[in-house]
mmCIF file of C-alpha atoms in Angstrom:
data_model
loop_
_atom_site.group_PDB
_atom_site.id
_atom_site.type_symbol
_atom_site.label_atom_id
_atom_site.label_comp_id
_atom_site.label_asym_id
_atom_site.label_seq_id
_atom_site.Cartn_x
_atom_site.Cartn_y
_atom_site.Cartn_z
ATOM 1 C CA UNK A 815 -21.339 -9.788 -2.638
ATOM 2 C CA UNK A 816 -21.083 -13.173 -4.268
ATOM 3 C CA UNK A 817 -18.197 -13.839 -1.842
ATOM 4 C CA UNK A 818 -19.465 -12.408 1.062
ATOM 5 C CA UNK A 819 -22.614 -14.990 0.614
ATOM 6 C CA UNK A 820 -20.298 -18.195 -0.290
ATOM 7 C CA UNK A 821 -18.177 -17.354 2.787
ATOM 8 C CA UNK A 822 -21.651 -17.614 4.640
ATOM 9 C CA UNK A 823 -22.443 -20.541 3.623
ATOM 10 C CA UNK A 824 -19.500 -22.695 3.770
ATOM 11 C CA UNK A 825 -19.073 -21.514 7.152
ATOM 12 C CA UNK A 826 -15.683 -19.811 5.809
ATOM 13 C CA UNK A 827 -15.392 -16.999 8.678
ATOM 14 C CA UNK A 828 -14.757 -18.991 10.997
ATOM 15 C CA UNK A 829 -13.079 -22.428 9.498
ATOM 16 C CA UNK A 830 -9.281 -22.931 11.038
ATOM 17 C CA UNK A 831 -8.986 -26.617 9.724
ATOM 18 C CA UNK A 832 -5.458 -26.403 7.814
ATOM 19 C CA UNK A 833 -5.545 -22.532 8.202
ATOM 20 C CA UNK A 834 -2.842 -22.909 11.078
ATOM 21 C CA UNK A 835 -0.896 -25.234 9.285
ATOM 22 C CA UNK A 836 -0.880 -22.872 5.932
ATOM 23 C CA UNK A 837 -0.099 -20.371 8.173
ATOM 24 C CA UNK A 838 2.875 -22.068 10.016
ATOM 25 C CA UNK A 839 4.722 -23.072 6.072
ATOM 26 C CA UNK A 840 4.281 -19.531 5.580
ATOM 27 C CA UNK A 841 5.909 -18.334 8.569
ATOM 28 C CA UNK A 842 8.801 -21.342 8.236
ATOM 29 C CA UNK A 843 11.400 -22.173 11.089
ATOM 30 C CA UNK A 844 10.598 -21.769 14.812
ATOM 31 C CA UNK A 845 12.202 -18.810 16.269
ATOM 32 C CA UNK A 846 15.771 -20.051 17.635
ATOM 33 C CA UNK A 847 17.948 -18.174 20.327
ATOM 34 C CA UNK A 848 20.406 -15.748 17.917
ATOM 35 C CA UNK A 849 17.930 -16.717 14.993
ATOM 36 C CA UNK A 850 15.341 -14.836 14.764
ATOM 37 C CA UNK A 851 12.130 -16.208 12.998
ATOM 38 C CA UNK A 852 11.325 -14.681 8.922
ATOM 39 C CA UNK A 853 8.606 -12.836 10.788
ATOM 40 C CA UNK A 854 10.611 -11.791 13.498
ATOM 41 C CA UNK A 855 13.183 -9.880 10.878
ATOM 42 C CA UNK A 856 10.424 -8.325 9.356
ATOM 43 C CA UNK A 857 8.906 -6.940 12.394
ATOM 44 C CA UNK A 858 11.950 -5.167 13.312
ATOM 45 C CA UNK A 859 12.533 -3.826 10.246
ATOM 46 C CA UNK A 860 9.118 -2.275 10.418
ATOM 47 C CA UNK A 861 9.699 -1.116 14.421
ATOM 48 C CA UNK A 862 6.996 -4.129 15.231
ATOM 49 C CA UNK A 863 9.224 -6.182 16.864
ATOM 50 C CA UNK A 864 7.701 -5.115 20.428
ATOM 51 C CA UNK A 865 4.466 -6.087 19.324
ATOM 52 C CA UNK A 866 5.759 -9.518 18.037
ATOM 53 C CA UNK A 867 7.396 -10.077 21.733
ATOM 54 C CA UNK A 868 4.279 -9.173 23.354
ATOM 55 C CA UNK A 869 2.344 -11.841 21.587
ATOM 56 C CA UNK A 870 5.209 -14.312 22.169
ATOM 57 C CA UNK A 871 5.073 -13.754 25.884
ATOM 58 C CA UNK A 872 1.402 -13.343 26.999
ATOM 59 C CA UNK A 873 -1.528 -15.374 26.267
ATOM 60 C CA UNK A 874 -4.273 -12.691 24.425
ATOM 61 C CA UNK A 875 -7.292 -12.681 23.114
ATOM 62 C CA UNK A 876 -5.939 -9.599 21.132
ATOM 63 C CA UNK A 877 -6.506 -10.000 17.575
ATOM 64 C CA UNK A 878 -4.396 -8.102 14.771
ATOM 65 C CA UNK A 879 -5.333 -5.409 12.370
ATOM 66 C CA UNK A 880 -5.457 -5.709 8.913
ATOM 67 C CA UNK A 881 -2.865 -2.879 8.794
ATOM 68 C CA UNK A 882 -0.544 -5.206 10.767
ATOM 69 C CA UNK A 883 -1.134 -8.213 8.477
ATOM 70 C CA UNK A 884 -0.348 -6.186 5.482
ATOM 71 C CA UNK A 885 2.824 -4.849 7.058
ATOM 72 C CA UNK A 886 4.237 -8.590 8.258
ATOM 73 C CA UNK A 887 3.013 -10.543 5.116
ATOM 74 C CA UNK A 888 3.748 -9.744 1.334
ATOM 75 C CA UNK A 889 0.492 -10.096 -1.109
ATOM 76 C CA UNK A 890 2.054 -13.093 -2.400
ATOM 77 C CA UNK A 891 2.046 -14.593 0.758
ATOM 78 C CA UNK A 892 -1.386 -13.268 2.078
ATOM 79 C CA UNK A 893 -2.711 -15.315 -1.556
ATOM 80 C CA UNK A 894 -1.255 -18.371 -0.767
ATOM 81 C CA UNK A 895 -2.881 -18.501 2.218
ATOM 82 C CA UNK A 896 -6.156 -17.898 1.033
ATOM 83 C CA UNK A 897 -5.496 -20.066 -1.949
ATOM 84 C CA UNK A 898 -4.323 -22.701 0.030
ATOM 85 C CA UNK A 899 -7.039 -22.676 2.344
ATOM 86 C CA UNK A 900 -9.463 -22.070 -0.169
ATOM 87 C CA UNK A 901 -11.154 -19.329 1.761
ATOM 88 C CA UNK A 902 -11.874 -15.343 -0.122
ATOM 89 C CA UNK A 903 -9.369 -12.892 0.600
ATOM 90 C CA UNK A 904 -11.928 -11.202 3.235
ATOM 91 C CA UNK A 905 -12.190 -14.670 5.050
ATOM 92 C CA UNK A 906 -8.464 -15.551 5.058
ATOM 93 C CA UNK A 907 -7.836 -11.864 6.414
ATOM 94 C CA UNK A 908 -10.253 -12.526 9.214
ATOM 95 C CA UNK A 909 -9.185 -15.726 9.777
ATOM 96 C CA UNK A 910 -5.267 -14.361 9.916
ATOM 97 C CA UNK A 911 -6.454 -11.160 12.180
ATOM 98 C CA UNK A 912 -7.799 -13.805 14.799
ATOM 99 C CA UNK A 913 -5.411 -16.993 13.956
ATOM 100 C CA UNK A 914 -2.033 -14.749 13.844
ATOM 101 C CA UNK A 915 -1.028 -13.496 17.764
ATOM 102 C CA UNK A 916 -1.912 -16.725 19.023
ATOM 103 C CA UNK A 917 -0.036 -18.775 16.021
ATOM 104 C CA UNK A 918 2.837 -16.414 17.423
ATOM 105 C CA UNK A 919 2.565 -17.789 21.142
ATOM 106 C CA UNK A 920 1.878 -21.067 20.463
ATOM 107 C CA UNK A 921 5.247 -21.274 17.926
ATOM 108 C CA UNK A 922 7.548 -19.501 20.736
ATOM 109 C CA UNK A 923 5.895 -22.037 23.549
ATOM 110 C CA UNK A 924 6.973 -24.850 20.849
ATOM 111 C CA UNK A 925 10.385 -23.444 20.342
ATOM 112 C CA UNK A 926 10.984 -22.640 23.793
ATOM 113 C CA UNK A 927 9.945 -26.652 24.629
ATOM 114 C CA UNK A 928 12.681 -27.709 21.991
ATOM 115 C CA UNK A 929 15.558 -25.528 23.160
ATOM 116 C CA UNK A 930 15.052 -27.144 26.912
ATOM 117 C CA UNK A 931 14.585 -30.578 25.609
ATOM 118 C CA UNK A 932 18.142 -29.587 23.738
ATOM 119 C CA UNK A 933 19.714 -28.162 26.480
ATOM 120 C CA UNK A 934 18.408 -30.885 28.625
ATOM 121 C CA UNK A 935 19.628 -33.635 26.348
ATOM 122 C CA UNK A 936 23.162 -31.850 25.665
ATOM 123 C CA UNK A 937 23.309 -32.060 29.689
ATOM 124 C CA UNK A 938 22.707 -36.041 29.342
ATOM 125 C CA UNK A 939 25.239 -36.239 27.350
ATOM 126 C CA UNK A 940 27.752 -34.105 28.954
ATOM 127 C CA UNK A 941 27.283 -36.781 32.323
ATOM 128 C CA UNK A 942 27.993 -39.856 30.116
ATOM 129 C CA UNK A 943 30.852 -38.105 28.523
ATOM 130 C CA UNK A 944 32.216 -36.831 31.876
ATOM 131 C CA UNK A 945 30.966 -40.397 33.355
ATOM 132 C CA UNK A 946 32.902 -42.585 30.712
#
């Protein structure tokens, strides 16, 4: 009860200043082409992996269960983020049910952007080299 009432009144439930970042040191390295992302191996280990694709690929306003948190984070994990963001376990699962399939689109838009820049810059350099 005590928590439920300091979440109210910091305005905990529905604070995502620093939860994203948290959240993105958690999850580590952008997804890479042949390397998938920590969260991607654990997904398909636990036959989630289509679920992980599907908020890669489509803007939602889906937002996870707390079954599905539990599955793709370890407690450890799920502590530091709610130590690090200094919100209650309840509020840093709410704020991870909501935050977490658009975290996951946002970070495959972001990796997809860096791969082209890459493979845009790799072409640049091919012409000089083939130019020189």
């Amino acid at each position: 009860m005590t928590t439920a009432i300091g979440d109210f009144l910091t305005g905990a439930q529905g604070d995502r200043s620093g939860a994203l970042s948290v959240l993105n040191d958690i999850l580590g390295p952008l997804p890479a082409p042949d390397q998938p992302s920590m969260l991607e191996h654990r997904a398909q280990e636990l036959g989630m992996l289509p679920l992980i694709r599907t908020w890669q690929e489509r803007d939602n306003t889906s937002v996870a269960d707390e079954s599905t948190i539990h599955a793709l984070f370890r407690p450890a994990e799920l502590q530091r983020f709610s130590n690090q963001t200094g919100l209650s376990e309840r509020a840093a699962m709410n704020i991870l049910r909501d935050l977490l399939p658009s975290a996951i689109r946002h970070r495959a838009l972001n990796a997809r952007a860096g791969w082209q820049q890459m493979g845009q810059t790799d072409a640049t350099t091919q012409q000089r080299v083939a130019g020189e």
